[in-house]
PDB file of C-alpha atoms and ligand atoms in Angstrom:
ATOM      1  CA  UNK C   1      31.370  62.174 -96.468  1.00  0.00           C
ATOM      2  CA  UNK C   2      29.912  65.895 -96.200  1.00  0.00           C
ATOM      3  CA  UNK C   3      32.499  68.714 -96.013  1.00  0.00           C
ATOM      4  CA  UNK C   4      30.666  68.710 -92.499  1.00  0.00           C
ATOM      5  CA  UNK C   5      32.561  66.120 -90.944  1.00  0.00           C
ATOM      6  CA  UNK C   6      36.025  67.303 -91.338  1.00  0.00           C
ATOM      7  CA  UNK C   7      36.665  69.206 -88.107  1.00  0.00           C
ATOM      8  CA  UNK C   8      35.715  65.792 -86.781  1.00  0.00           C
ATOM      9  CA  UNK C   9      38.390  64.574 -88.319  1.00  0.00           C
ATOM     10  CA  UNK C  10      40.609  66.752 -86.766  1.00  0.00           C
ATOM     11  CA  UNK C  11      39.389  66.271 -83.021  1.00  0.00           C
ATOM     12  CA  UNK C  12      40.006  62.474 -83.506  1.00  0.00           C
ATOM     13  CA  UNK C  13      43.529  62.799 -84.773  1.00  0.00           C
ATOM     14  CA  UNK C  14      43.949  64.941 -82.101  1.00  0.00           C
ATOM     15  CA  UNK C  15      42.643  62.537 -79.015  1.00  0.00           C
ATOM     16  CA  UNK C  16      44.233  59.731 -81.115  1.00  0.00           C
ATOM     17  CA  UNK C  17      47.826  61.567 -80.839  1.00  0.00           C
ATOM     18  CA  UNK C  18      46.833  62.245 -77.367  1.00  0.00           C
ATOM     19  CA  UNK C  19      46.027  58.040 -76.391  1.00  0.00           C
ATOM     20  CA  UNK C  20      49.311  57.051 -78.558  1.00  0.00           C
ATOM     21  CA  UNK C  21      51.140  59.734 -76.766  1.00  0.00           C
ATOM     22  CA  UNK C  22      49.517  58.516 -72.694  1.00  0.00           C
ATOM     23  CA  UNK C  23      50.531  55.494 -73.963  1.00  0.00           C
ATOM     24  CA  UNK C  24      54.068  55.431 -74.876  1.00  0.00           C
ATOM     25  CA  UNK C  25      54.602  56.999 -71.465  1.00  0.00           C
ATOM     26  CA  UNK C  26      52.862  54.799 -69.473  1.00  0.00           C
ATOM     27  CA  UNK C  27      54.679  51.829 -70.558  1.00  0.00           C
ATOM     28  CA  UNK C  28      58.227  53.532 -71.124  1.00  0.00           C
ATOM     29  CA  UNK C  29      58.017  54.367 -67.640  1.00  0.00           C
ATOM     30  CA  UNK C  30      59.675  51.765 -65.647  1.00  0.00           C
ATOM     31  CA  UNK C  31      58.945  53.722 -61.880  1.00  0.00           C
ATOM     32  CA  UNK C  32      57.279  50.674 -60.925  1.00  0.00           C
ATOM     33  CA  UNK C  33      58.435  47.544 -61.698  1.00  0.00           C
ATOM     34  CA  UNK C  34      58.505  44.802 -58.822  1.00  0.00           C
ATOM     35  CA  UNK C  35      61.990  45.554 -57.207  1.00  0.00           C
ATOM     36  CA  UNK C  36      61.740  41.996 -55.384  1.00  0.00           C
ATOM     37  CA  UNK C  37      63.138  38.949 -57.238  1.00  0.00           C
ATOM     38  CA  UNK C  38      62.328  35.442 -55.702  1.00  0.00           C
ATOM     39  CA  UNK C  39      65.183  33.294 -54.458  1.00  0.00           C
ATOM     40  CA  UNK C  40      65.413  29.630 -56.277  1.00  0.00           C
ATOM     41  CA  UNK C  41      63.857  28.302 -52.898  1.00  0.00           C
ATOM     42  CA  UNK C  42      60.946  30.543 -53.082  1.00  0.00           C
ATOM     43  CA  UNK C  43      60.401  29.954 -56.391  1.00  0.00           C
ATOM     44  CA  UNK C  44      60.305  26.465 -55.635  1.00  0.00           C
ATOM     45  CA  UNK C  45      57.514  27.238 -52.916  1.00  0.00           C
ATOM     46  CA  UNK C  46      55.568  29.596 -56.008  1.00  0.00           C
ATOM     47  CA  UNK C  47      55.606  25.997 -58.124  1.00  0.00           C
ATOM     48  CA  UNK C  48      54.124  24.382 -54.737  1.00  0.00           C
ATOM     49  CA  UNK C  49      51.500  26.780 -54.472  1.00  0.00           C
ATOM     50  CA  UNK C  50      50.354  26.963 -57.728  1.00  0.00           C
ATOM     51  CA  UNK C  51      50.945  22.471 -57.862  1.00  0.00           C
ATOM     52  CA  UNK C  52      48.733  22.087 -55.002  1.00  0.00           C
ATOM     53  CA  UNK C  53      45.824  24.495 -55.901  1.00  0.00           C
ATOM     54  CA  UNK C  54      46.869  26.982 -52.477  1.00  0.00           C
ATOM     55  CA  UNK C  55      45.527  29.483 -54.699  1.00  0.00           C
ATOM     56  CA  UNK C  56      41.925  27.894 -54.917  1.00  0.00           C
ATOM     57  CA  UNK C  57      41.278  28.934 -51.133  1.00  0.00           C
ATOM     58  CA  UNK C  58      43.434  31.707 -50.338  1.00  0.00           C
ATOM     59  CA  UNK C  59      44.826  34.790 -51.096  1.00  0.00           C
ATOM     60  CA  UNK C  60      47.907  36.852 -52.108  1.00  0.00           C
ATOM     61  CA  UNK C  61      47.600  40.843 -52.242  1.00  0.00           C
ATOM     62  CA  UNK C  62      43.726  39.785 -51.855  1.00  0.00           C
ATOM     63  CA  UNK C  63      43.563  37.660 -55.152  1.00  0.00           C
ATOM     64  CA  UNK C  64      42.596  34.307 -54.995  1.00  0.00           C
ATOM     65  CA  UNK C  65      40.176  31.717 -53.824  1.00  0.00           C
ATOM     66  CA  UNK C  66      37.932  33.002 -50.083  1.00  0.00           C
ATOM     67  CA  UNK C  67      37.768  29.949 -48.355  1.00  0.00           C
ATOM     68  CA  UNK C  68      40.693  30.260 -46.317  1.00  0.00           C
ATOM     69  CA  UNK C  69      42.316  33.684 -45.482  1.00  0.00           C
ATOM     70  CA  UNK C  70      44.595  36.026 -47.218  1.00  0.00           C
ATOM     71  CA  UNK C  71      48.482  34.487 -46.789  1.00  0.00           C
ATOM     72  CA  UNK C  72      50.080  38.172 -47.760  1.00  0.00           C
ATOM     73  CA  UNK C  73      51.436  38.593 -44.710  1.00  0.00           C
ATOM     74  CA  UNK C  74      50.889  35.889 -42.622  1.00  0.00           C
ATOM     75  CA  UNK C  75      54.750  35.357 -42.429  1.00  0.00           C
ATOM     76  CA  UNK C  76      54.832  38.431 -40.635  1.00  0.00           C
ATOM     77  CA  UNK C  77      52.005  38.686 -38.199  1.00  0.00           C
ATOM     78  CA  UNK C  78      51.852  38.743 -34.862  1.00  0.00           C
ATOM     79  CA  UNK C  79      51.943  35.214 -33.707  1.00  0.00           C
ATOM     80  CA  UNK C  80      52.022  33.894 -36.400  1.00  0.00           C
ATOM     81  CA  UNK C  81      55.337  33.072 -38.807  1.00  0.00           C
ATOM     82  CA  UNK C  82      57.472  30.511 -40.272  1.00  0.00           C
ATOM     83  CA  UNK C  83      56.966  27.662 -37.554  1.00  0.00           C
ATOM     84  CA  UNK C  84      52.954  28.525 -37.615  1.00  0.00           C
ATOM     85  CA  UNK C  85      52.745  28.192 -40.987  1.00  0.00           C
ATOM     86  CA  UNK C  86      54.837  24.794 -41.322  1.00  0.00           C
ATOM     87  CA  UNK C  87      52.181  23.424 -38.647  1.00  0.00           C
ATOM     88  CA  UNK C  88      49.122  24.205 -41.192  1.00  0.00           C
ATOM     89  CA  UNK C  89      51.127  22.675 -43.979  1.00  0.00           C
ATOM     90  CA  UNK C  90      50.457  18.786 -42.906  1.00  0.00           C
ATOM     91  CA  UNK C  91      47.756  18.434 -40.411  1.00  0.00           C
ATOM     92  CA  UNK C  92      44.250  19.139 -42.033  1.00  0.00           C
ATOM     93  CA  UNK C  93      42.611  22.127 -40.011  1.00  0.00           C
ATOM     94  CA  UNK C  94      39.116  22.217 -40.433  1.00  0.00           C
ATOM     95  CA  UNK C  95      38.706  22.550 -44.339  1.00  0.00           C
ATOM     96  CA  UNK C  96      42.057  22.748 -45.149  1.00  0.00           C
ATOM     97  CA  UNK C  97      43.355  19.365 -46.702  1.00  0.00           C
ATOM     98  CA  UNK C  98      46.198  17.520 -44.821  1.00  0.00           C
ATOM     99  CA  UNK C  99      49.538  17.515 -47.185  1.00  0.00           C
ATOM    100  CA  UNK C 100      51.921  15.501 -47.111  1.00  0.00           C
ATOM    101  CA  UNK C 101      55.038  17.939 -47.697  1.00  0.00           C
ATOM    102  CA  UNK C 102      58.919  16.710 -46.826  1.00  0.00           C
ATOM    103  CA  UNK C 103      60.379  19.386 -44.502  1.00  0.00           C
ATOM    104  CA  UNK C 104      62.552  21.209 -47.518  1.00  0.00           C
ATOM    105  CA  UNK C 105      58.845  21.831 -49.407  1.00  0.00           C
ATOM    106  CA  UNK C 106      57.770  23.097 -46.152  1.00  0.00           C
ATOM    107  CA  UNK C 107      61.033  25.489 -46.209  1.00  0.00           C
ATOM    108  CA  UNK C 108      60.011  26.594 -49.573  1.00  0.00           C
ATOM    109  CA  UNK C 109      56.528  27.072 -48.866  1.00  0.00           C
ATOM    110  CA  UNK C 110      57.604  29.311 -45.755  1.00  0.00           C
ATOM    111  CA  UNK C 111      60.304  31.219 -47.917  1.00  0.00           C
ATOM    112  CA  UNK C 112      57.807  31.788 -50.805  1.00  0.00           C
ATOM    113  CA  UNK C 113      55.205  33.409 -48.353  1.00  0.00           C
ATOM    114  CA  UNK C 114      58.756  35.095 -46.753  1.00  0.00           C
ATOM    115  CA  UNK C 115      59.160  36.899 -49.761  1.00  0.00           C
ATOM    116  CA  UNK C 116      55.588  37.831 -50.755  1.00  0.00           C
ATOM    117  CA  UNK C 117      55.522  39.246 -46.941  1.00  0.00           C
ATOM    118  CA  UNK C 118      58.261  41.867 -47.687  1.00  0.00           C
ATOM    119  CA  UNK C 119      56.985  43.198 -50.809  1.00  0.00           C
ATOM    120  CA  UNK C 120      52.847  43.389 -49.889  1.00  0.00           C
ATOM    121  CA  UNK C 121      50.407  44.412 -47.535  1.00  0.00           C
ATOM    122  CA  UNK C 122      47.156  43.070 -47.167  1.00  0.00           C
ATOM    123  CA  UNK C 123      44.360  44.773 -47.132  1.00  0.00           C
ATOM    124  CA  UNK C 124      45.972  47.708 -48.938  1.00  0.00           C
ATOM    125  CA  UNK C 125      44.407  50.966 -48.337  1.00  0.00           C
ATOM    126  CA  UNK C 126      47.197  53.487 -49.052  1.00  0.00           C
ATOM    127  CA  UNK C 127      46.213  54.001 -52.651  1.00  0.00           C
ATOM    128  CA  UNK C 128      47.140  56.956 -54.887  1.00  0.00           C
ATOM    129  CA  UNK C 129      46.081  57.657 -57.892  1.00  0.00           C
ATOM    130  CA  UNK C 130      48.540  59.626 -59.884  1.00  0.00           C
ATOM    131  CA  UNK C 131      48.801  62.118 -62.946  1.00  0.00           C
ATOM    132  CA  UNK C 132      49.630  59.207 -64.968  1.00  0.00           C
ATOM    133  CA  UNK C 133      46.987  57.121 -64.418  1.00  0.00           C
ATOM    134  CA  UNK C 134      48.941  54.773 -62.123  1.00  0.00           C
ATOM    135  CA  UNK C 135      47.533  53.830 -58.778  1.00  0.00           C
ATOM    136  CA  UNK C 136      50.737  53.893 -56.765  1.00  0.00           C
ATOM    137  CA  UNK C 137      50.372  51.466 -53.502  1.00  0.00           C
ATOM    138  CA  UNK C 138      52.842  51.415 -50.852  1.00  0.00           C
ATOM    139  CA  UNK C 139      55.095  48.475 -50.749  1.00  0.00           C
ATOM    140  CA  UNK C 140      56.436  46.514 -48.112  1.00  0.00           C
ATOM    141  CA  UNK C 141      60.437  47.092 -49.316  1.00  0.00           C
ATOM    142  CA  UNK C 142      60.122  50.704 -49.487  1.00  0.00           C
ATOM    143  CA  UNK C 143      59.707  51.907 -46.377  1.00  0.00           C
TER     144      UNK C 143
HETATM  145  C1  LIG N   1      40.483  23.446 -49.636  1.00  0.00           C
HETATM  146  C2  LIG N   1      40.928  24.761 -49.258  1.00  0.00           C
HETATM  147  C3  LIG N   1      42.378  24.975 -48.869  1.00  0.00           C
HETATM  148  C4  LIG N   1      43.506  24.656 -49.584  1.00  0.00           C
HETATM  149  C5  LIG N   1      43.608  23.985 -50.938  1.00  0.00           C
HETATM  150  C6  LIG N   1      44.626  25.140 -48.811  1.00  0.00           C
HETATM  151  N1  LIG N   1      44.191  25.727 -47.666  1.00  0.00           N
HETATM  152 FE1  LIG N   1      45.331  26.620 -46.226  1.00  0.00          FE
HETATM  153  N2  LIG N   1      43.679  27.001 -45.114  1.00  0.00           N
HETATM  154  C7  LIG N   1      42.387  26.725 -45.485  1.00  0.00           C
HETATM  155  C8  LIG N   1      41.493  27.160 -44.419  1.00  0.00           C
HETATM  156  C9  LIG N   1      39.976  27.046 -44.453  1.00  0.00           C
HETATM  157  C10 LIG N   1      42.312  27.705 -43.407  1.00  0.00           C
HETATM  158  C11 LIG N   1      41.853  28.263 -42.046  1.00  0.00           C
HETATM  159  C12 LIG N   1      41.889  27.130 -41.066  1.00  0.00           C
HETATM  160  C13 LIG N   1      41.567  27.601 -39.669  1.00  0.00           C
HETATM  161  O1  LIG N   1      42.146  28.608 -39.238  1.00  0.00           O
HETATM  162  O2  LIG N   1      40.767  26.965 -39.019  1.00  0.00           O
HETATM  163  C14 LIG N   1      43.686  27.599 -43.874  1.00  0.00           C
HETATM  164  C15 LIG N   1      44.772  28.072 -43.172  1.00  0.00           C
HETATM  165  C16 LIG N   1      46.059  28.161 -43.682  1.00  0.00           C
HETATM  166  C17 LIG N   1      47.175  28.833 -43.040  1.00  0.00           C
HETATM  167  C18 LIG N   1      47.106  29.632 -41.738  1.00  0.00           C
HETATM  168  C19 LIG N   1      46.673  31.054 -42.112  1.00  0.00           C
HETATM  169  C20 LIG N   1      46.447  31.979 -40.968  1.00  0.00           C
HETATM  170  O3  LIG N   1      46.598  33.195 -41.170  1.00  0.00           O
HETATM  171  O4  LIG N   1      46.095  31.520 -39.879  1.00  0.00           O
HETATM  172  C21 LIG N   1      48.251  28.691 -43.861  1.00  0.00           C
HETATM  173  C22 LIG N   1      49.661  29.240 -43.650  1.00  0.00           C
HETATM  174  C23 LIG N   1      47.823  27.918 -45.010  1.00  0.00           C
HETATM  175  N3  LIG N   1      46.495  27.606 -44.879  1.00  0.00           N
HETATM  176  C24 LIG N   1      48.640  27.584 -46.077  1.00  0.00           C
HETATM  177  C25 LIG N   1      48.238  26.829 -47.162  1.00  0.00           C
HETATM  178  C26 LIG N   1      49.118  26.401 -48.220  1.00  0.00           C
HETATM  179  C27 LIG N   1      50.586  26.759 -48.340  1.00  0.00           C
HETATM  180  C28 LIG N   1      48.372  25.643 -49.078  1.00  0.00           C
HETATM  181  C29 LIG N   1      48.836  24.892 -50.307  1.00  0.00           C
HETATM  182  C30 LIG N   1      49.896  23.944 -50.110  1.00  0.00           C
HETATM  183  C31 LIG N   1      47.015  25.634 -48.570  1.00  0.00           C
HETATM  184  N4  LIG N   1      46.970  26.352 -47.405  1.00  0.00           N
HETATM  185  C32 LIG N   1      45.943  25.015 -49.210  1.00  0.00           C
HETATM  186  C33 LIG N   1      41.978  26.141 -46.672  1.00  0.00           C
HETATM  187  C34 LIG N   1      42.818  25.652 -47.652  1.00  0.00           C
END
């Protein structure tokens, strides 16, 4: 190495304080860790979903498979609810298979989707993007 190159030196210690530095605060800061816990039921109704591939044709906060719609908050929408969604679970609309689900893994299901309903909203768009680097979106529970 040339004498040349030792400023360079310098600058890269410098931006490599700087990264270890971003990152001890980003994960020491704990502003935004999910406040929502899931009940035993719902968890129960998380192991259905995920058992019985839900996943491969809809979505949760937008992430999943597109060939049904986006369950986020289908709990909570305007006809819709715990009664509408028990009526999908067993009776094959259009491309959606026909289950075969006793009436306490339909109460799971629903309670599941319950608690995904209070903490999301889907489509998302209030977005920030803050000092930190976080993108801060606006929960259901914190209204
Ligand atoms: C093979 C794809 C597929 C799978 C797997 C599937 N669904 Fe569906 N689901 C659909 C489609 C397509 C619709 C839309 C049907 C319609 O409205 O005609 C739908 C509709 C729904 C609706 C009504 C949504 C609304 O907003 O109207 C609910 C609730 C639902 N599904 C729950 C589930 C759950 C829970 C599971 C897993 C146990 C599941 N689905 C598995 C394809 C699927």
């Amino acid at each position: 190495m040339s004498t040349n190159s030792r400023p360079y030196i310098f600058v890269i210690t410098f931006l490599l304080t700087l990264f270890g530095f971003y990152n001890y605060v980003i994960y020491n800061s704990n502003g935004y860790v999910a406040a929502e816990k899931l009940s035993p039921v719902a968890v129960k109704g998380q192991q259905l979903f995920q058992d019985k591939r839900c996943w491969s044709c809809h979505q949760i906060y937008g992430l999943g498979g597109y060939l049904g719609p986006d369950l986020t908050n289908v709990y909570s929408a305007e006809g819709k609810g715990p009664n509408y969604i028990k009526a999908f679970l067993n009776s094959g609309v259009n491309s959606m298979p026909q289950f075969n689900f006793s009436e306490g893994e339909k109460d799971a299901l629903v309670q599941y989707l319950k608690q995904v309903d209070e903490t999301g909203i889907f489509p998302n768009y209030d977005a920030k993007i803050e000092a930190t680097g976080w993108v801060k979106l606006k929960y259901r529970n914190e209204e």
